[in-house]
XYZ file of C-alpha atoms in Angstrom:
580
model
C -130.080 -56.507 62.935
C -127.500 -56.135 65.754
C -128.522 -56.133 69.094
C -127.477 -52.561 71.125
C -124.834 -53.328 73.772
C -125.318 -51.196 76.808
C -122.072 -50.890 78.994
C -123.486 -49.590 82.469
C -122.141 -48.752 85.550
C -123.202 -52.042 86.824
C -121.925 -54.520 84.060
C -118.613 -52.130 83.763
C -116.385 -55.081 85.059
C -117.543 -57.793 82.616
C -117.770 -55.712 79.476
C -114.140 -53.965 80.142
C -112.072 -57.088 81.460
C -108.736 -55.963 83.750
C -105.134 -55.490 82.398
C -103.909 -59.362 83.324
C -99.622 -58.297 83.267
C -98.945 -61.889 82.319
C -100.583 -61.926 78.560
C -98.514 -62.102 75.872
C -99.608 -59.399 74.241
C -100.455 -55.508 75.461
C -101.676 -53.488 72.968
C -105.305 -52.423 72.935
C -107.021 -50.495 69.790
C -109.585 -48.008 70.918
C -112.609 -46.361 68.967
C -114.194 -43.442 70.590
C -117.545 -42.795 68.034
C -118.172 -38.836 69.715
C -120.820 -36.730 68.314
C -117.971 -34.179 66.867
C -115.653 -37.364 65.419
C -114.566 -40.667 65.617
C -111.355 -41.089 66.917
C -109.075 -44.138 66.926
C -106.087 -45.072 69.140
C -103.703 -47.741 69.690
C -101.874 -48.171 73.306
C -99.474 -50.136 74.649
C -99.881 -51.152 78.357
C -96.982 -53.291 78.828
C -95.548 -53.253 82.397
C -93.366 -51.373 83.944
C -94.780 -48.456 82.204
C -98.392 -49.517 81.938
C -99.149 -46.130 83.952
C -97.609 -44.169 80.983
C -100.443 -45.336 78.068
C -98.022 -45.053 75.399
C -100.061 -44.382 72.122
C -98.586 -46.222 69.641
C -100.887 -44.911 66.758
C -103.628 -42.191 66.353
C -105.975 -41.143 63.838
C -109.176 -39.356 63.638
C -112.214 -39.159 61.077
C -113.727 -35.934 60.715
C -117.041 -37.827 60.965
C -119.446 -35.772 63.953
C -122.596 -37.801 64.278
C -124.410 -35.595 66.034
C -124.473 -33.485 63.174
C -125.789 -36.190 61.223
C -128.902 -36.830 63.118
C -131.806 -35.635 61.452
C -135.176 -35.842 62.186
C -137.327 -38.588 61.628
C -140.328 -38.507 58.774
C -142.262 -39.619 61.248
C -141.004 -37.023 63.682
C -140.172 -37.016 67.653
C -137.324 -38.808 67.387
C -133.690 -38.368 65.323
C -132.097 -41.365 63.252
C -128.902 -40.999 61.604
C -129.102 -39.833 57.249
C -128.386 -42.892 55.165
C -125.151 -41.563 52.940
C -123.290 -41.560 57.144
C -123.729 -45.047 58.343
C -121.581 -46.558 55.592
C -118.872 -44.128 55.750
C -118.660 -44.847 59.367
C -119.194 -48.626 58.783
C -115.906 -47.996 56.281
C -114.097 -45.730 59.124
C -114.096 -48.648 61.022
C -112.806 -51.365 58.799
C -110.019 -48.958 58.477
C -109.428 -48.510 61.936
C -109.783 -52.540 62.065
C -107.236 -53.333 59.615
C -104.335 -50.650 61.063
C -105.516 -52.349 64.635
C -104.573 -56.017 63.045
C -101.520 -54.893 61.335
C -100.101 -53.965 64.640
C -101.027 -57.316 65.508
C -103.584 -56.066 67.899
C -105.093 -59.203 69.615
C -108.842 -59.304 68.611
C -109.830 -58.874 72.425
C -107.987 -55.798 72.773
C -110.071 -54.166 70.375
C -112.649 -51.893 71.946
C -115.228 -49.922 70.173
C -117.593 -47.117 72.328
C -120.229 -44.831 71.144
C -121.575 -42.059 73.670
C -124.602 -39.459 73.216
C -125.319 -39.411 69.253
C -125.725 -43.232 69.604
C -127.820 -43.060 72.506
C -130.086 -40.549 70.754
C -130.171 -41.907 66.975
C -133.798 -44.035 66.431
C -131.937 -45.856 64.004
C -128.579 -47.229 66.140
C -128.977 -49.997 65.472
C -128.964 -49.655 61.675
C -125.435 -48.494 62.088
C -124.228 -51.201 64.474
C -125.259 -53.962 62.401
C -123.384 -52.610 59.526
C -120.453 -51.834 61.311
C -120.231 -55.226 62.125
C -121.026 -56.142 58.533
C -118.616 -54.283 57.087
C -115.621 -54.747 59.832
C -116.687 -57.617 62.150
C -116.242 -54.933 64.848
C -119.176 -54.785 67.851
C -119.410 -51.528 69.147
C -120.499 -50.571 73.099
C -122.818 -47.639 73.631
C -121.957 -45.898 77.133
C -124.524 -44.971 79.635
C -124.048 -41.215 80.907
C -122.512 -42.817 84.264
C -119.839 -44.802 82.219
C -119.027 -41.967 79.926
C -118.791 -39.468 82.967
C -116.698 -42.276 84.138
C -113.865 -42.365 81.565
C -113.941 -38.950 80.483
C -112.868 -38.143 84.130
C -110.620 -40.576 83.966
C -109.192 -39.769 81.194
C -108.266 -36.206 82.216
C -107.681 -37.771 85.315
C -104.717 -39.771 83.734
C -102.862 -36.329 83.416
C -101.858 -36.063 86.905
C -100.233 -38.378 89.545
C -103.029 -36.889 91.780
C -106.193 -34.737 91.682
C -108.795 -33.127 93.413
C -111.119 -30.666 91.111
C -114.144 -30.211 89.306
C -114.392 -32.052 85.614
C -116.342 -31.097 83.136
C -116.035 -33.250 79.373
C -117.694 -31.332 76.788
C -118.270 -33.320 73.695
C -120.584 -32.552 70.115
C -123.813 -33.836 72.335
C -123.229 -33.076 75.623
C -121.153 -31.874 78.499
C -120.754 -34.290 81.607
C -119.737 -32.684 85.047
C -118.401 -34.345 88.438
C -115.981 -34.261 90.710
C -113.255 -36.328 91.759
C -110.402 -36.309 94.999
C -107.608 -38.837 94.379
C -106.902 -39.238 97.947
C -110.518 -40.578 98.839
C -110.665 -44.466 98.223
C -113.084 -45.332 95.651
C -113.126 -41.571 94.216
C -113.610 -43.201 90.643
C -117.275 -44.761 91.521
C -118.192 -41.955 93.525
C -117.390 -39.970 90.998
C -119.445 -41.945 88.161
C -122.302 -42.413 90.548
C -122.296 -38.253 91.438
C -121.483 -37.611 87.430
C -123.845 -34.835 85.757
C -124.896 -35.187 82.021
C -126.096 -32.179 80.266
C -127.369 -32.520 76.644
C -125.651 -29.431 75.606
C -122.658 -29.888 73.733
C -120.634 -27.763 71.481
C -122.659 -29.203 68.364
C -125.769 -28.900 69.572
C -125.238 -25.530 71.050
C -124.378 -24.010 68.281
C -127.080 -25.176 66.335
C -129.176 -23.719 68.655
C -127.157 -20.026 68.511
C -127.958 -20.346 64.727
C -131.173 -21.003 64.614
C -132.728 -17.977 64.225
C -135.167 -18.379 66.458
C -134.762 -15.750 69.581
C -137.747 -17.455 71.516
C -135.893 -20.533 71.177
C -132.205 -19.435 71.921
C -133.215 -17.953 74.887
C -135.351 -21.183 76.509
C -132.656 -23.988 75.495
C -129.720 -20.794 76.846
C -131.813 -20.500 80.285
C -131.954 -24.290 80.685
C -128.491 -24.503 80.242
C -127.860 -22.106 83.518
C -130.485 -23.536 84.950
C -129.398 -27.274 84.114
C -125.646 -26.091 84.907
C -126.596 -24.854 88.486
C -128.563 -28.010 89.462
C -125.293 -30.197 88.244
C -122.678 -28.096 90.444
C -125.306 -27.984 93.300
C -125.726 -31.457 93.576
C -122.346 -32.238 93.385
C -122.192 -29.683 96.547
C -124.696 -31.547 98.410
C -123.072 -35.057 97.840
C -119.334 -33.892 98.240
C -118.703 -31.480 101.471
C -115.271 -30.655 100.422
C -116.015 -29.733 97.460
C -118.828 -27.241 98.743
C -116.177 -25.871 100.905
C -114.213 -24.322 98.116
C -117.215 -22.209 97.364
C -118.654 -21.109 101.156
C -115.115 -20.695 102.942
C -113.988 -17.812 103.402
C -110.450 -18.805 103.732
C -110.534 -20.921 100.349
C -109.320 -20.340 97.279
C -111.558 -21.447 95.156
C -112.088 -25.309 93.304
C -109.265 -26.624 90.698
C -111.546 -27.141 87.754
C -110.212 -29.630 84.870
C -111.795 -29.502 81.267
C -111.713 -32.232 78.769
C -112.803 -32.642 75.176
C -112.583 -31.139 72.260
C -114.465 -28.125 72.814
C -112.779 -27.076 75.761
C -109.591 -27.703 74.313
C -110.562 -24.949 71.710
C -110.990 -22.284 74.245
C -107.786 -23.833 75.771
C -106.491 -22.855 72.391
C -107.582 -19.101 72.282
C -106.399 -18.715 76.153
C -102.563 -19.575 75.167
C -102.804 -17.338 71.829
C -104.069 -14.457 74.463
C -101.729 -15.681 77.590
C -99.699 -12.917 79.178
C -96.192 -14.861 78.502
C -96.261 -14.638 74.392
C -95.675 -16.432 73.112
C -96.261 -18.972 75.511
C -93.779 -21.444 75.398
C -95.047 -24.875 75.024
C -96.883 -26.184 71.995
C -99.473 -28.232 74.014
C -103.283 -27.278 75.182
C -102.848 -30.883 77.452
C -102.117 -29.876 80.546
C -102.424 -25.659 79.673
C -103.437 -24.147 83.282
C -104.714 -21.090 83.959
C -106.129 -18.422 86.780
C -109.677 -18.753 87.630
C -109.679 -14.812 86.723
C -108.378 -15.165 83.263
C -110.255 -18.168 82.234
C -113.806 -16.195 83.047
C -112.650 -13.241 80.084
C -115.092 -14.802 77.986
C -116.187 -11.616 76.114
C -112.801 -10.915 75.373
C -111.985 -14.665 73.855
C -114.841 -14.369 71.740
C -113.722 -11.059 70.218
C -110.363 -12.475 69.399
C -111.952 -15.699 67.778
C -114.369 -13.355 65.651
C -111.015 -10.509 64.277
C -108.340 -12.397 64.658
C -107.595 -13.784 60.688
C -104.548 -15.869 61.581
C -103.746 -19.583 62.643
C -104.513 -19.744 66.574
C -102.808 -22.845 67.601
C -105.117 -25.745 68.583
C -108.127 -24.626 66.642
C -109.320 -25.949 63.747
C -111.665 -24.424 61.128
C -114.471 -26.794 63.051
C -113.896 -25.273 66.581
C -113.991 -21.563 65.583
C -117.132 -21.694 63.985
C -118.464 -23.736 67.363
C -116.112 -20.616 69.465
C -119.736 -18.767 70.427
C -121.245 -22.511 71.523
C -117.919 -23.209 73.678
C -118.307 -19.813 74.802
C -121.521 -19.924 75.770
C -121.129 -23.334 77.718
C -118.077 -21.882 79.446
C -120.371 -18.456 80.554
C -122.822 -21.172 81.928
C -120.129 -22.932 83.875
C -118.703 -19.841 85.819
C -122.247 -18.636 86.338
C -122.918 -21.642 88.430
C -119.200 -22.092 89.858
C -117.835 -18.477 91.018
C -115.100 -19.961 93.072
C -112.887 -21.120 90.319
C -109.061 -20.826 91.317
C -107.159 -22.515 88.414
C -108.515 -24.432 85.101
C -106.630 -26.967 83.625
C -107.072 -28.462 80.165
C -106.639 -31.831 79.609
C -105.534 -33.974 76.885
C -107.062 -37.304 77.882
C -110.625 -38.558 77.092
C -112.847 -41.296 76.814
C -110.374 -43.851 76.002
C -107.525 -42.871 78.031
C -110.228 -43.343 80.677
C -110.726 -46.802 79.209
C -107.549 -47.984 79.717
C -106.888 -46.705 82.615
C -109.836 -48.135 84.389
C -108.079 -51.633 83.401
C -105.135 -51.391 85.428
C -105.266 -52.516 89.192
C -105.599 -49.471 91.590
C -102.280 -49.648 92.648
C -100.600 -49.153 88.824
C -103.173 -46.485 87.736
C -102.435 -44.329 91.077
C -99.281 -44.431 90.977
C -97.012 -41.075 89.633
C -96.158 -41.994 86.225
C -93.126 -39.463 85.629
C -90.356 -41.700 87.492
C -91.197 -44.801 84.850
C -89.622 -42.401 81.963
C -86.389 -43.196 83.357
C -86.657 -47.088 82.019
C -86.146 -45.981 78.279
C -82.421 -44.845 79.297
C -79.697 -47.754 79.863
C -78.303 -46.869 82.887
C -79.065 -49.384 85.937
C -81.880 -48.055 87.576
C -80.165 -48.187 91.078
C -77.819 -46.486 90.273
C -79.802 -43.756 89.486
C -81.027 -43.777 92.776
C -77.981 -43.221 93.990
C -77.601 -39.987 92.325
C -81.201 -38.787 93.234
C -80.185 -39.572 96.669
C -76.650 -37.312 96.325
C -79.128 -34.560 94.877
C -81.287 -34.743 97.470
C -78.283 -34.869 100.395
C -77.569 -31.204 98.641
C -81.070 -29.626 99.623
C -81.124 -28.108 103.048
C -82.352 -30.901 105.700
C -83.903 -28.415 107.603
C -87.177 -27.105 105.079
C -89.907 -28.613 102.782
C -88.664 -29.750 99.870
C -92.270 -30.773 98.798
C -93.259 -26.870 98.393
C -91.435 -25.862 95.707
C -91.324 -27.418 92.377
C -88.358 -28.652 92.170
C -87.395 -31.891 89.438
C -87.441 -33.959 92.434
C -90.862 -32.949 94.339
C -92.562 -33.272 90.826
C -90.982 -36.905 90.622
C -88.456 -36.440 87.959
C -86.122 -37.099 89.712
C -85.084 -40.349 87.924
C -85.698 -38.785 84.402
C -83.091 -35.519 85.457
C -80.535 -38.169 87.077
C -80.797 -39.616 83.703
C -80.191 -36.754 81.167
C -77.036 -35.732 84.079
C -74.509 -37.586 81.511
C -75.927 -37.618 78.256
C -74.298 -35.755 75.390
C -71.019 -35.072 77.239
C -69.214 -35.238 74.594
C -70.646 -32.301 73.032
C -70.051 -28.155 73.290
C -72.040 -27.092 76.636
C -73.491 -24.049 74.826
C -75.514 -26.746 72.436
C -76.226 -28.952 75.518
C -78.151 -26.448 77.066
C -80.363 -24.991 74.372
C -80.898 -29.041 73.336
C -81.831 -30.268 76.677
C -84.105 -26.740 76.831
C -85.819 -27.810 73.480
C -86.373 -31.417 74.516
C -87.869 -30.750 77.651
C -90.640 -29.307 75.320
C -90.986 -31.917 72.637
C -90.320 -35.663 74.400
C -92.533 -37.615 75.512
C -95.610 -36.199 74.355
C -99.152 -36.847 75.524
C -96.911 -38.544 78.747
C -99.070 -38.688 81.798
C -98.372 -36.048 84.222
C -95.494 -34.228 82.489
C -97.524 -30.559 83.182
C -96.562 -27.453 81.798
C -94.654 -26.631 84.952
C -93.147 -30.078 84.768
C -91.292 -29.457 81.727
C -90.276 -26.363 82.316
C -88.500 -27.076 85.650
C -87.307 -30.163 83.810
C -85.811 -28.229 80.602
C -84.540 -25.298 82.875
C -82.618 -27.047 85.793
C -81.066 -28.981 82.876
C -80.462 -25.827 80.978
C -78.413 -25.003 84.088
C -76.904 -27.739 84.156
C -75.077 -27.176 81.206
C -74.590 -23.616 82.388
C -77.284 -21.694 80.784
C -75.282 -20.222 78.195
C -77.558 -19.524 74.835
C -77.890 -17.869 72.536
C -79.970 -14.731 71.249
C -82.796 -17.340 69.670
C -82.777 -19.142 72.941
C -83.252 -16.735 74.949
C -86.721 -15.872 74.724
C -87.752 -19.491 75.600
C -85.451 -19.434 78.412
C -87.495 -16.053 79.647
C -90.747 -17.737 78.952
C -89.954 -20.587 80.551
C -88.941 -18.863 83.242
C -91.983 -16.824 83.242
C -93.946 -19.905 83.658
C -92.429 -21.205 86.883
C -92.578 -17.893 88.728
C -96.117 -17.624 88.253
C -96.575 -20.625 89.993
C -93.460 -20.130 92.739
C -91.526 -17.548 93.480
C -88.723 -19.441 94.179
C -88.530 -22.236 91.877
C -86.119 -20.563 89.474
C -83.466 -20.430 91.997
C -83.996 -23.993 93.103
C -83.436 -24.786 89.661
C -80.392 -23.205 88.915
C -78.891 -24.679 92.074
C -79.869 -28.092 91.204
C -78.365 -27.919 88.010
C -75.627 -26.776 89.535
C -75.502 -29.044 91.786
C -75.861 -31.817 88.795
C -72.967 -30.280 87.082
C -70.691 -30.521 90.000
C -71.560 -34.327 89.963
C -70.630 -35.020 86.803
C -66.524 -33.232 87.116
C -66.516 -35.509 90.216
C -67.830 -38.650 88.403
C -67.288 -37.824 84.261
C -69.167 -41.219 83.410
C -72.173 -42.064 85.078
C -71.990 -44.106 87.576
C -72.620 -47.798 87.532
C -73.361 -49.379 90.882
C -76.257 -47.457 93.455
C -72.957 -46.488 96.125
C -70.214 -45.375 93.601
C -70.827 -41.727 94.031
C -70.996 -42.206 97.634
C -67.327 -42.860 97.641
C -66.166 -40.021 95.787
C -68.130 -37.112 97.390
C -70.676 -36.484 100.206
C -73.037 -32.925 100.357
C -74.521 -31.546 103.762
C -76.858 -28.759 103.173
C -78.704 -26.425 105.912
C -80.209 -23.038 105.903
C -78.654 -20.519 108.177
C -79.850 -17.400 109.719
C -77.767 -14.814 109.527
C -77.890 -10.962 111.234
C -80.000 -9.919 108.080
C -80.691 -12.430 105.448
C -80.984 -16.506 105.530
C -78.260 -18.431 103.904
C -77.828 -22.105 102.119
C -74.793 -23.638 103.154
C -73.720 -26.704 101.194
C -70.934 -28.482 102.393
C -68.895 -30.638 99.719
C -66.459 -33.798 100.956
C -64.454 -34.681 98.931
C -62.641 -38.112 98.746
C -58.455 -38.185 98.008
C -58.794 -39.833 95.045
C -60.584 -36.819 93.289
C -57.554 -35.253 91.261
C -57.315 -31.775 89.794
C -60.752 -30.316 90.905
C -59.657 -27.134 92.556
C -61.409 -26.297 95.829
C -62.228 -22.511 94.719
C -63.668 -23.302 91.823
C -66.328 -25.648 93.567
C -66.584 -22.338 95.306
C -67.093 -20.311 92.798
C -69.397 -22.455 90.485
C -72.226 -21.504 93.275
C -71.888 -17.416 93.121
C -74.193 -16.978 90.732
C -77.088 -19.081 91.325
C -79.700 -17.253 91.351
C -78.843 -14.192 89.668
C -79.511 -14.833 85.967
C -83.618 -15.343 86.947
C -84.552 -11.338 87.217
C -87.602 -11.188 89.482
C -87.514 -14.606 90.705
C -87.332 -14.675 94.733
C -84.129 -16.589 96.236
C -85.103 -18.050 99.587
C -81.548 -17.432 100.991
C -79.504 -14.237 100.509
C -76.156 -16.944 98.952
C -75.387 -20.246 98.655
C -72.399 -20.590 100.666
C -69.896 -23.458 99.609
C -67.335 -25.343 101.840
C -64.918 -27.679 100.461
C -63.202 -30.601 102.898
C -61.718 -33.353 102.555
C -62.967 -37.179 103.762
């Protein structure tokens, strides 16, 4: 019989060993047994762009243990039926063999089991023939560890964070918080983590029980339970208590993870004021505090609504009034809630990231997407420099989201050149369409991320699309003014900027100081008698031929105006053209 491996808070560093950059191999194959499935992953951590957790392979079994506890003859406790443990002793020979024919190195191979383990009388019946049957040992988490990587799995999302998260699984929902600018926020967080057992499976076994007497006890101790989590979080975190007392706040970011919440993530977007909403991705879906707490209205739409509602499956729907439920617990206990964000990564994103030194995993991940392009990367910053020279010295550039305050700045200096040999009408709805679809499941690449990304290139090109463009273009569009007023605008200038670039320097440049030598920009804002204007001043060296000074000028007229009810923080941009 196999022995039941515990991985605690305690023994985290000897059962998880650290990323070591000098191996020869870094791939790592991750099981995560959750009560609602097993899922399976393969990464690849090699450095630079460890920080980005490229999945190489996924795959998931439609397996949810939790479901498959049932009670024991002898009653009190729950093992697991006998037809499940070999089809998830088979699962995982599976998952084995794809993990050795991508030459996964044995050590790298990482199996964890979380709250239908913990519970099951019989565990250990199903670990020793998962190692019979695959060779594979498998890791059961304490609550602390699983609080641990589910947190930082969501965590991985976002070059920084400071929110409530809450990972609802089939068995149960875990709850802490976490600030990204506080040393040691990880551990705290673990140590502070809340573990409720009521997840989506078991909730909505107890909505269809049929028992009132019984709904309404295990529904009462979920408020109840649900209060005591968020209140002790208040006592142990000030800041985060602040969110809810002060006056002057806002309210508390919240970030969901897991299946379950992705599902009401799911029915948000299919009911989201821009509709369609433009990006196919729950990861990374945020909305208002407001519009997250319409629960009565999600639930109608989940109950009439006979279509395909993108990211829910057949499972989730039916567990809609358990998700539901948990989610009416959750703003019950938190009524400050300013935005909710849903996030893509789990348990073993968390895994892996909790590998890498301190100094790779906090790090923003967006400016490593530059490395897959062939240009030198120093030369690139030379031409985030030149875009940055055309922003007005005198205001915050961190305030609105521009490509460069969200650190794709790299990535956008990248894209300046490519396919210039092709029609600018097709450049822009391309580079409008990829901004959507690469790099998916990428590490901090938000919502608002790829739309100032696919936009500013869109301008770039000139924004000219056509009619089956153009409603992405508006709900892209959409989706940056809800978050700032004036983002649109800095994102037609920039790409207007980037477009003046490239007449001035048709290839892309090659050494970090070549565009240095052709052209120089000076930008300030300027008060005026009424309204505030940017004034961008271009130098030009004598060796750029045919480039007309008035149409420099002209180029910048109409920034600004295609982006109806956007805000322009200046009344023009006013160009001046000189020579060096």
């Amino acid at each position: 019989m196999a022995s039941v491996d515990i991985i605690t808070l305690d023994n985290l560093a000897s059962k998880v060993p650290p990323w070591n950059p000098d191996l020869g191999s870094h791939l790592y194959a991750l099981v995560d047994m959750g009560s609602n499935g097993i899922r399976f992953s393969i990464s690849d951590l090699s450095p630079p762009q460890s920080r980005l957790l490229r999945c190489l392979y996924r795959e998931r079994a439609a397996i949810s243990l939790f479901d498959a506890l049932e009670e024991s003859s002898s009653g009190g406790s729950y093992e697991f039926s006998p037809d499940v443990i070999p089809r998830v002793s088979r699962t995982l020979a599976r998952f084995k063999s794809i993990a050795d024919e991508f030459a996964v190195p044995p050590e790298n191979i990482s199996v964890f089991a979380t709250e239908a383990m913990r519970r099951a009388s019989n565990a250990a019946s199903m670990l020793s023939a998962i190692r019979s049957e695959s060779g594979l040992d498998v890791s059961i988490l304490a609550p602390g560890v699983e609080a641990l990587f589910g947190a930082m799995g969501a965590r991985s999302g976002f070059a920084t964070v400071d929110g409530l998260f809450l990972d609802l699984g089939g068995g149960s929902v875990q709850m802490t918080y976490m600030n990204s600018s506080v040393e040691g926020y990880e551990w705290q967080a673990a140590l502070a983590g809340q573990s409720l057992p009521f997840g989506a499976a078991r909730v909505i076994g107890i909505l269809k029980s049929g028992d009132t007497e019984v709904q309404a006890t295990a529904l009462n101790e979920l408020k109840v339970k649900m209060h005591s989590a968020f209140s002790s979080l208040q006592e142990q975190f000030p800041r985060l208590k602040d969110t809810q007392t002060n006056q002057n706040s806002s309210g508390i970011d919240v970030y969901l993870c897991g299946g379950g919440f992705r599902g009401y993530g799911g029915i948000l977007m299919h009911n989201d004021p821009i509709h369609p909403y433009p990006i196919p991705a729950v990861g990374a879906y945020t909305v208002e505090g407001s519009f997250f707490k319409e629960t009565a209205a999600m639930r109608k739409i989940n109950a009439e609504y006979e279509g395909k509602i993108f990211g829910m499956s057949k499972r989730r729907r039916e567990q809609f009034p358990a998700i539901a439920t948990v989610v009416d617990a959750l703003v019950g206990a938190v009524p400050c809630i300013r935005t909710v964000t849903f996030c893509s990564g789990g348990n073993r994103e968390g895994a892996l990231l909790m590998r890498l030194p301190v100094s790779v995993r906090e790090a923003n991940p967006l400016p490593l997407l530059h490395h897959d392009n062939n240009t030198d990367p120093k030369a690139l910053d030379g031409v985030v420099r030149m875009i940055q020279d055309a922003l007005p010295s005198n205001m915050d550039h961190s305030n609105p989201p521009t490509v460069l305050s969200l650190g794709l700045g790299p990535l956008f200096a990248s894209e300046i050149w490519s396919r210039s040999g092709g029609p600018s009408e097709a450049n822009a709805s391309f580079q409008l369409h990829r901004s959507l679809s690469r790099d998916p499941e990428v590490p901090g690449f938000t919502h608002l991320a790829r739309s100032v990304l696919g936009l500013t290139l869109c301008f770039r090109w000139g924004a000219t699309l056509g009619p089956i463009d153009q409603p992405l273009f508006a709900g892209l569009q959409m989706l940056v003014h809800r978050t700032s007023a004036d983002g649109l605008f800095w994102a037609a200038y920039i790409g207007e900027v980037a477009r003046l670039i490239s007449q001035l320097c048709p290839r892309a440049p090659r050494s970090q100081n070549q565009l240095q030598s052709i052209v120089t920009f000076d930008a300030r804002l300027r008060s005026g008698k009424s309204k505030t204007k940017l004034q961008l001043t271009v130098t030009l060296a004598p060796s750029v031929y045919q480039i007309h000074h008035h149409d420099i000028v002209n180029s910048f007229k109409d920034v600004g105006k295609l982006n109806a009810g956007s805000q322009q923080p200046c009344g023009k941009v006013e160009v001046i053209v000189q020579s060096m």
